[in-house]
Coordinates of N, CA, C and O and ligand atoms in Angstrom, one line a residue:
X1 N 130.2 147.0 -5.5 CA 131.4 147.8 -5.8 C 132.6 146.9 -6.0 O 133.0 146.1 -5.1
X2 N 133.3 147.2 -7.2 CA 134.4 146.5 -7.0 C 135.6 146.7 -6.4 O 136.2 147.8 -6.7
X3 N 136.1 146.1 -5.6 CA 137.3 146.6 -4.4 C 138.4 145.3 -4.7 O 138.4 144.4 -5.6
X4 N 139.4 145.7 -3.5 CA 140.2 144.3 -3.8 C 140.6 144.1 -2.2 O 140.5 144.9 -1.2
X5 N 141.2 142.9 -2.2 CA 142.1 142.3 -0.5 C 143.0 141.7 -0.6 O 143.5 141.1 -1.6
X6 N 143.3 141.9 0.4 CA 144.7 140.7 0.5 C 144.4 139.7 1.3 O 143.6 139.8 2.2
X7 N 145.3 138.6 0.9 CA 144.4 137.4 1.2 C 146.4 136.9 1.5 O 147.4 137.2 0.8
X8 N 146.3 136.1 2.8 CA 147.7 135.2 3.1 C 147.2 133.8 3.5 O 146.4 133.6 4.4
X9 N 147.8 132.9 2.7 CA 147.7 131.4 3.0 C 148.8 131.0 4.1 O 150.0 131.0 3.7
X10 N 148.4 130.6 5.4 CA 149.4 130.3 6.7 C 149.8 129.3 5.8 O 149.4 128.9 4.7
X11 N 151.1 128.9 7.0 CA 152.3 127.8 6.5 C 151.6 126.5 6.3 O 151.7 125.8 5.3
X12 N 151.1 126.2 7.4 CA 150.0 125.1 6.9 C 149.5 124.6 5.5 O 149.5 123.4 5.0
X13 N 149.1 125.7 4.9 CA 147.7 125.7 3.7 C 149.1 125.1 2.8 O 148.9 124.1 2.1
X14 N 150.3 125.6 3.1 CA 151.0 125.6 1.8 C 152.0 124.1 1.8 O 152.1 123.5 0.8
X15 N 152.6 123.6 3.2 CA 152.8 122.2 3.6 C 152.0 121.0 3.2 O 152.4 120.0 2.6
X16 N 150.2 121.2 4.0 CA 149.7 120.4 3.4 C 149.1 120.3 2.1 O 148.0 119.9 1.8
X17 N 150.1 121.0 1.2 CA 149.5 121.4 -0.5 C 148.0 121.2 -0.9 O 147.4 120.3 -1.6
X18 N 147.3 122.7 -0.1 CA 145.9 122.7 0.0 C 146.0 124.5 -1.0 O 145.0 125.3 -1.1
X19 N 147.1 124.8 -1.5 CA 146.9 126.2 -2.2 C 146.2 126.2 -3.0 O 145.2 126.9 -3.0
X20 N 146.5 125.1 -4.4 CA 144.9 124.6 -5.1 C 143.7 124.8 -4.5 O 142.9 125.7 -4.7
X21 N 143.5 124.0 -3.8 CA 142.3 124.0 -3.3 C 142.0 125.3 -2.4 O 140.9 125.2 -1.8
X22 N 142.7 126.2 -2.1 CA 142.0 127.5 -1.5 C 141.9 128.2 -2.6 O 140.7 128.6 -2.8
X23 N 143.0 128.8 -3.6 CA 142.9 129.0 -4.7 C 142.0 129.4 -5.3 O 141.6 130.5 -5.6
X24 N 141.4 127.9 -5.7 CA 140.6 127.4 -6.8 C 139.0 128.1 -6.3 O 138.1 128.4 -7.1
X25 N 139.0 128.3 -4.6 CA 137.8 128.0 -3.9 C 137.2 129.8 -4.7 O 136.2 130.1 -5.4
X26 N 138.6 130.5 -4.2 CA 138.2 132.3 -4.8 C 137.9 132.4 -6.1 O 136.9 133.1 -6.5
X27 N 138.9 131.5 -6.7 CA 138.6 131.7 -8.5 C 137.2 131.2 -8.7 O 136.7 131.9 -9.6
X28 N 136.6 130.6 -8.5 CA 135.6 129.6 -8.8 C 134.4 130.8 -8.1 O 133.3 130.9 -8.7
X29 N 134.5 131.5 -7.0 CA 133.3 132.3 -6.7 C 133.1 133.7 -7.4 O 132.3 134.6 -7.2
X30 N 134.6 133.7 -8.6 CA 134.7 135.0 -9.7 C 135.7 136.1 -9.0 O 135.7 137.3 -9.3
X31 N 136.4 135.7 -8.1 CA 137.6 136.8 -7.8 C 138.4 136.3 -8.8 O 138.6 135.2 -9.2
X32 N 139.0 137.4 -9.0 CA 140.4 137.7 -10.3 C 141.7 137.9 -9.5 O 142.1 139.1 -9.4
X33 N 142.4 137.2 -9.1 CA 143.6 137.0 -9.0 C 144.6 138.2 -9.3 O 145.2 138.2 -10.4
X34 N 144.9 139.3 -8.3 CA 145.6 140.4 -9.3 C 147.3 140.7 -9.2 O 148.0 141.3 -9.9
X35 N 147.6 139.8 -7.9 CA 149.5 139.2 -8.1 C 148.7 138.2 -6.9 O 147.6 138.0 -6.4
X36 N 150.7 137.4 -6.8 CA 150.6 136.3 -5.7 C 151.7 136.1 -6.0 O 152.1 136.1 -7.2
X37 N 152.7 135.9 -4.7 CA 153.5 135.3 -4.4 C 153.9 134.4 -3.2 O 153.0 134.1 -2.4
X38 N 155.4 133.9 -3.0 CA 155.3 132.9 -2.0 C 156.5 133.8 -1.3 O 157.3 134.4 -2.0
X39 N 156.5 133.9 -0.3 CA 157.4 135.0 0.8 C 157.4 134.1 2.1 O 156.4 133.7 2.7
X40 N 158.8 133.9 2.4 CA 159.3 133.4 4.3 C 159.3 134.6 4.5 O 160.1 135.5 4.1
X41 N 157.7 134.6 5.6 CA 158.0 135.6 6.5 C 159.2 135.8 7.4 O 160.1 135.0 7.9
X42 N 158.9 137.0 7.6 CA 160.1 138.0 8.6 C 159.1 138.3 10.0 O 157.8 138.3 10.1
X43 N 160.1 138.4 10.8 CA 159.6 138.7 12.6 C 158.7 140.4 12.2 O 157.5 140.4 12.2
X44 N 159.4 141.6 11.8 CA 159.1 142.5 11.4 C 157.5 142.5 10.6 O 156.5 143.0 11.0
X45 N 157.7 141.8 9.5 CA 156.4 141.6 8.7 C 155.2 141.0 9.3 O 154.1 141.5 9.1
X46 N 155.6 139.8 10.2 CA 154.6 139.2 10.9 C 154.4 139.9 12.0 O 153.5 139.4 12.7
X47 N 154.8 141.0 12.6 CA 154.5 142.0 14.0 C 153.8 142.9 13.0 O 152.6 142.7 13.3
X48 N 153.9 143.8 12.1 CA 153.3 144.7 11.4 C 151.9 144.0 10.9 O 150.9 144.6 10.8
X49 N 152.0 142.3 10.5 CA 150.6 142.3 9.8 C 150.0 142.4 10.9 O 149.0 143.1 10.9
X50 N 150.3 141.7 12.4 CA 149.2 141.4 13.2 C 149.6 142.5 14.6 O 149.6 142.2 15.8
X51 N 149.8 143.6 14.0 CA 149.9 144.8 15.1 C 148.5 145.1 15.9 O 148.4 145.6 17.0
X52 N 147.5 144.8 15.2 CA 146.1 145.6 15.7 C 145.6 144.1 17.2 O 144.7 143.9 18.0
X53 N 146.9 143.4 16.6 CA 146.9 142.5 18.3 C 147.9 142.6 19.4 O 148.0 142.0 20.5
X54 N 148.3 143.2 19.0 CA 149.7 143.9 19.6 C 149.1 143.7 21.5 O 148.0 144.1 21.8
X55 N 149.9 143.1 22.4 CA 149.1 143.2 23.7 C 148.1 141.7 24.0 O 147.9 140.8 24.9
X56 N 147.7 142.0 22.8 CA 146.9 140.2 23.4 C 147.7 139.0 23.8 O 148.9 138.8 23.5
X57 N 147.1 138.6 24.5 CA 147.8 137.0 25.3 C 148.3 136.2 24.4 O 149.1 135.4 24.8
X58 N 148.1 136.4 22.7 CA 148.1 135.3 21.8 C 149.1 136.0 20.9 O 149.6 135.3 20.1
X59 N 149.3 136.8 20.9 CA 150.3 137.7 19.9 C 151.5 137.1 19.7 O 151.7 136.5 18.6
X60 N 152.5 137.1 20.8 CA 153.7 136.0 20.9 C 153.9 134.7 20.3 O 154.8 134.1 19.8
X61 N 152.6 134.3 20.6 CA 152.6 132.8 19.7 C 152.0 132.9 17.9 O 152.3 132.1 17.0
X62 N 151.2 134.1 17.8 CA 150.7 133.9 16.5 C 151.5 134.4 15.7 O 151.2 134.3 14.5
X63 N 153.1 135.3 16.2 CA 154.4 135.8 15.8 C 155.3 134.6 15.4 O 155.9 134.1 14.4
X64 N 155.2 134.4 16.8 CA 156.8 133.4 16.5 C 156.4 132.1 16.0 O 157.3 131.3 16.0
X65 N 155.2 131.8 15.4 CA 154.7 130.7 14.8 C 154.5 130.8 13.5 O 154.0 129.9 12.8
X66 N 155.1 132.3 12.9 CA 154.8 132.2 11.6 C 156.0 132.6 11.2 O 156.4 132.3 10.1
X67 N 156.7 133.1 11.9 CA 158.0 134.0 11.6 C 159.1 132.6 10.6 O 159.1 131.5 11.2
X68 N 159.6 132.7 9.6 CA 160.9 132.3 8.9 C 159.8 131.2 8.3 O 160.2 130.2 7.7
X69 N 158.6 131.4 8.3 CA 157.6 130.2 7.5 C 157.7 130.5 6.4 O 158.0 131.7 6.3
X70 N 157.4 130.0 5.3 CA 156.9 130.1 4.1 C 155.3 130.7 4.0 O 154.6 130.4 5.0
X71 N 154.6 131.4 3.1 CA 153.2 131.5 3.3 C 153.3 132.3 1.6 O 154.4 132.7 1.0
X72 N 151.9 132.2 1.0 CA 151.8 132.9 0.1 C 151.0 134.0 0.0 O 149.9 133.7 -0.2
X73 N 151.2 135.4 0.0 CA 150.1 136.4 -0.1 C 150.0 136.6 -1.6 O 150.8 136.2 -2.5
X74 N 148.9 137.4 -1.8 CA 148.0 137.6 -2.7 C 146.9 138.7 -2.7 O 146.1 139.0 -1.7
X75 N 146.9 139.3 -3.7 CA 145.8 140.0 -3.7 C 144.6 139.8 -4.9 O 144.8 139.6 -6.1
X76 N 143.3 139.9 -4.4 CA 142.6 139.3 -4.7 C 140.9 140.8 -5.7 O 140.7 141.9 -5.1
X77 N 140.5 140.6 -6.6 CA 139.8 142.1 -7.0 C 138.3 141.2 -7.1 O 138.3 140.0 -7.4
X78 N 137.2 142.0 -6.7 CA 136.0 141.5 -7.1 C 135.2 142.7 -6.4 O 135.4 143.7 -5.9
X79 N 134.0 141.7 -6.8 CA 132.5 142.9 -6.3 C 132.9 142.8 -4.6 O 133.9 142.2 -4.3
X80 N 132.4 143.3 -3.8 CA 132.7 143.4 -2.2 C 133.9 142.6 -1.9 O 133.9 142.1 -0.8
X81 N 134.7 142.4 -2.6 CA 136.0 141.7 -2.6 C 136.7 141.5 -0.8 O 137.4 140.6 -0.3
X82 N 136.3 142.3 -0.2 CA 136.6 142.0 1.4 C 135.6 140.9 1.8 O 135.9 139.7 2.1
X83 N 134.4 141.3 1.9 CA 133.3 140.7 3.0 C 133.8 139.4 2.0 O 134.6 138.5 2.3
X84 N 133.3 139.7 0.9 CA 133.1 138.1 0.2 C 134.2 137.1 0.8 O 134.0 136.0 1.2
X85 N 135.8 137.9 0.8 CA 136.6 136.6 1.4 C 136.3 136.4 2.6 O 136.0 135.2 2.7
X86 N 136.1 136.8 3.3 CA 135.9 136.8 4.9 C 134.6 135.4 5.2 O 134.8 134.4 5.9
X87 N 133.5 135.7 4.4 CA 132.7 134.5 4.1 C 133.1 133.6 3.8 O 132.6 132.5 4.1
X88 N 134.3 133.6 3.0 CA 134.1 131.7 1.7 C 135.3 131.6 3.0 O 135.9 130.5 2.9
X89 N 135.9 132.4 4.0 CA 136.8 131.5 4.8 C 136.8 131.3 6.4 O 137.6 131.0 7.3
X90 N 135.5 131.7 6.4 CA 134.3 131.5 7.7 C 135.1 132.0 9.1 O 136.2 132.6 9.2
X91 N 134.1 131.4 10.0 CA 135.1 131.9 11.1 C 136.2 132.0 11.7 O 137.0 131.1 11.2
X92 N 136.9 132.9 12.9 CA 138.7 132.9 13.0 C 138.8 131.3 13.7 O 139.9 130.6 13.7
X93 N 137.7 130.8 14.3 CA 138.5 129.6 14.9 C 137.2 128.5 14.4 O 136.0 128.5 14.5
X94 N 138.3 127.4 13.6 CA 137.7 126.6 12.7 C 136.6 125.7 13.2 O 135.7 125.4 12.4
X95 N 136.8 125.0 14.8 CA 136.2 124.7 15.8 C 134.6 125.2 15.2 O 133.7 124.3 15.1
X96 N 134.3 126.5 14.9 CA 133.0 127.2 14.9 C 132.8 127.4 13.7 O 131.7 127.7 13.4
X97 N 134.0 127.4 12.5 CA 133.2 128.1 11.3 C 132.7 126.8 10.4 O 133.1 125.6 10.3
X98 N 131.7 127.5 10.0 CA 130.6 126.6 9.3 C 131.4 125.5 8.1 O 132.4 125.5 7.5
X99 N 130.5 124.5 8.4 CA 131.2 123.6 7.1 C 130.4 124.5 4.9 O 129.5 125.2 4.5
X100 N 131.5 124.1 4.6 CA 131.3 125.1 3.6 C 132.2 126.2 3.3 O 132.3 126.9 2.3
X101 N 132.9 126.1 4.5 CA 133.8 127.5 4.3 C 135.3 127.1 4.3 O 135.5 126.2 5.2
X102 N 136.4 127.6 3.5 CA 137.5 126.8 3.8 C 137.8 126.1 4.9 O 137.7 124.9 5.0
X103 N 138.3 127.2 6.1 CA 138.3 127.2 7.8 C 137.3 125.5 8.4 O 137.6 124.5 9.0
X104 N 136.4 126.1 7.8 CA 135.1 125.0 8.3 C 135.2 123.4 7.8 O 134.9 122.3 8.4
X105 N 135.7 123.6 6.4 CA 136.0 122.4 5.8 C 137.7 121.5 6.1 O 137.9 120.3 6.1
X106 N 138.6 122.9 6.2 CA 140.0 122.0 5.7 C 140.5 122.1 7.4 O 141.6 121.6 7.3
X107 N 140.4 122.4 8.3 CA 140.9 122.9 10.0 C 140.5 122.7 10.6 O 139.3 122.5 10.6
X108 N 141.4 122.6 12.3 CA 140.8 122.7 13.0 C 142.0 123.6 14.2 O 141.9 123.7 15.5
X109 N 143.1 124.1 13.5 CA 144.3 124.6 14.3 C 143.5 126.4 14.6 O 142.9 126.9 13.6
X110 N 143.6 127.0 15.5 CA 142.9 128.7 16.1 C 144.0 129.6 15.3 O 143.7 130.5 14.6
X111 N 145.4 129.2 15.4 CA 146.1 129.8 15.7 C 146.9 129.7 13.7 O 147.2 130.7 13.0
X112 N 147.0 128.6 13.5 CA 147.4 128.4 11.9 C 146.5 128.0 11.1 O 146.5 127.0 10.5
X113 N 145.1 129.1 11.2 CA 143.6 128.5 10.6 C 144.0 128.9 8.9 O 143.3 129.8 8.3
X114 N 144.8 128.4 8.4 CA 145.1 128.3 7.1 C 145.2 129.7 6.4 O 146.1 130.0 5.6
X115 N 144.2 130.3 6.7 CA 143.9 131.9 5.7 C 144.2 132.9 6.6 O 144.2 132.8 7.8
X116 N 144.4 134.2 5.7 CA 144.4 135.7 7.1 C 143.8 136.5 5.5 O 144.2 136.3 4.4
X117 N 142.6 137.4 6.1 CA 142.3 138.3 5.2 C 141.7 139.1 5.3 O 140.5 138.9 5.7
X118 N 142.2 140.4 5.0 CA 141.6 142.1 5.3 C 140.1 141.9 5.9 O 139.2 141.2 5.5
X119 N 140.1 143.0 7.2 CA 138.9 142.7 7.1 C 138.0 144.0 7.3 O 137.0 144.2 8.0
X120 N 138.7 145.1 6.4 CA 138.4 146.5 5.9 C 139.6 147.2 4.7 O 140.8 147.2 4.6
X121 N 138.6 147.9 4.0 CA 139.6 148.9 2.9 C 141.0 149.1 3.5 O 142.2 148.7 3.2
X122 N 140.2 150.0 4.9 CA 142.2 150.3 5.1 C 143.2 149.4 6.1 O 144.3 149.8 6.4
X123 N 142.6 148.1 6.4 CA 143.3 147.2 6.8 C 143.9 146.3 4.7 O 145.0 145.8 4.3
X124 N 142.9 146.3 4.2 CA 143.6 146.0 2.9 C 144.7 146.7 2.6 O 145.6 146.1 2.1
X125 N 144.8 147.9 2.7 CA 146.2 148.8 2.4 C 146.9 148.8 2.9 O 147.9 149.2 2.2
X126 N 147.2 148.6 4.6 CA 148.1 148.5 5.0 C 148.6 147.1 5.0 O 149.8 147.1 4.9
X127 N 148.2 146.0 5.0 CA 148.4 144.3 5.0 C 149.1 144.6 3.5 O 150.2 144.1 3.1
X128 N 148.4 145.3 2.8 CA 149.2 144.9 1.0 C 150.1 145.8 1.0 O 150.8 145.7 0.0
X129 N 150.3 146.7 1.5 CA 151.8 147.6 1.6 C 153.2 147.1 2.2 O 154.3 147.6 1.8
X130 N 152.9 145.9 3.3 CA 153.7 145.4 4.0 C 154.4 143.8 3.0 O 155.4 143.1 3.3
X131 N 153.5 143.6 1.8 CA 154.6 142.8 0.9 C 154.4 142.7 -0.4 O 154.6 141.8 -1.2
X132 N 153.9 144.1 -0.7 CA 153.9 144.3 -2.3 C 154.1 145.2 -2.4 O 153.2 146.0 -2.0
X133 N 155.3 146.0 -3.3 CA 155.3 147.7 -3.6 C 154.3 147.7 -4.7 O 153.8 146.7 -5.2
X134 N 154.1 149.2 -5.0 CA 152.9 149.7 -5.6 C 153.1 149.2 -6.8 O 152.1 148.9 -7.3
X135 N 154.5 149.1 -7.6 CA 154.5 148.1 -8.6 C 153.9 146.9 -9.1 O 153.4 146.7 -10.3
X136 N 154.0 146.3 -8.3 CA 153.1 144.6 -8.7 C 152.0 144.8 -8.5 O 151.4 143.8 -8.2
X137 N 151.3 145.9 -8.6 CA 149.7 146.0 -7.9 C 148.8 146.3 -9.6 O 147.6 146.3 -9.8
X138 N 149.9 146.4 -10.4 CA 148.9 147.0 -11.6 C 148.3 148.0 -11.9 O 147.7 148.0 -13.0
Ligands
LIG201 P1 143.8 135.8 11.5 O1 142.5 136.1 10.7 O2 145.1 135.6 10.9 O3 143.9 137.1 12.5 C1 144.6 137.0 13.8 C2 144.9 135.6 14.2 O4 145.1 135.4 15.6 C3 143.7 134.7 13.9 O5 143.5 134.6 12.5 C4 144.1 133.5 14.6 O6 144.9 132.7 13.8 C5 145.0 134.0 15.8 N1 144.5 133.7 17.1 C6 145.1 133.0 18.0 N2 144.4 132.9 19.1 C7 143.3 133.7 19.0 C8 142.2 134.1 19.8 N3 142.1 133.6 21.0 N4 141.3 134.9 19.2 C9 141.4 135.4 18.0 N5 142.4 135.1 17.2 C10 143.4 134.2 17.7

């Protein structure tokens, strides 16, 4: 089925000018590119994307570590367009995800593991509500 995600490249991905090469990784497995831009996150934006951690030990740091950064979101259209990203960008802590997979290949930071990406329909809608009006969506 074709679906779509949103897909955010941390501050990292975009510092050590690896957005080509994450980019290139989606386009190349046949996702279609359907906007993208580059946005300094806001304290607000970065508590709303990672609300469903709201309370964890790690929240505070995975906030204020992104907050006034630069990062690029994007949304992304294909066949299982969720699972599929979630695969080509392997597990949350790079330590363990397979070589092959972005995460696995280009990292080794838990906390700025280069990518963040939906990892359900209505987590896609609310993540792409929070930096794209319904406009740029096509
Ligand atoms: P991401 O896919 O962006 O979703 C939540 C993020 O929390 C995760 O990637 C990691 O960057 C970060 N994080 C930091 N510490 C942990 C932890 N102990 N367990 C899971 N996620 C963590």
């Amino acid at each position: 089925m074709t679906e779509r995600t949103f897909v955010m490249l941390k501050p990292s991905a975009l510092e050590r000018g690896l957005v080509g090469e994450i980019v290139g990784r989606f386009e190349r497995k046949g996702l279609k590119l359907v906007t993208v831009k580059t946005v300094a996150m806001t304290r607000s934006q970065a508590e709303e994307l990672y609300s469903v951690h709201r309370g964890k030990h790690f929240f505070d740091d995975l906030v204020s570590r992104i907050n006034g950064r630069k990062v690029v979101v994007m949304v992304l259209e294909g066949r299982s367009a969720v699972s599929v990203v979630r695969r080509l960008i392997g597990a949350t802590d790079p330590v363990n995800a397979e070589p092959g997979t972005i995460r696995g290949d280009l990292g080794l930071d838990l906390t700025d593991n280069l990518v963040h990406a939906s990892d359900s329909e209505e987590s896609f809608r609310r993540e792409c509500s929070i930096f794209f009006p319904a406009y740029e969506l096509g």
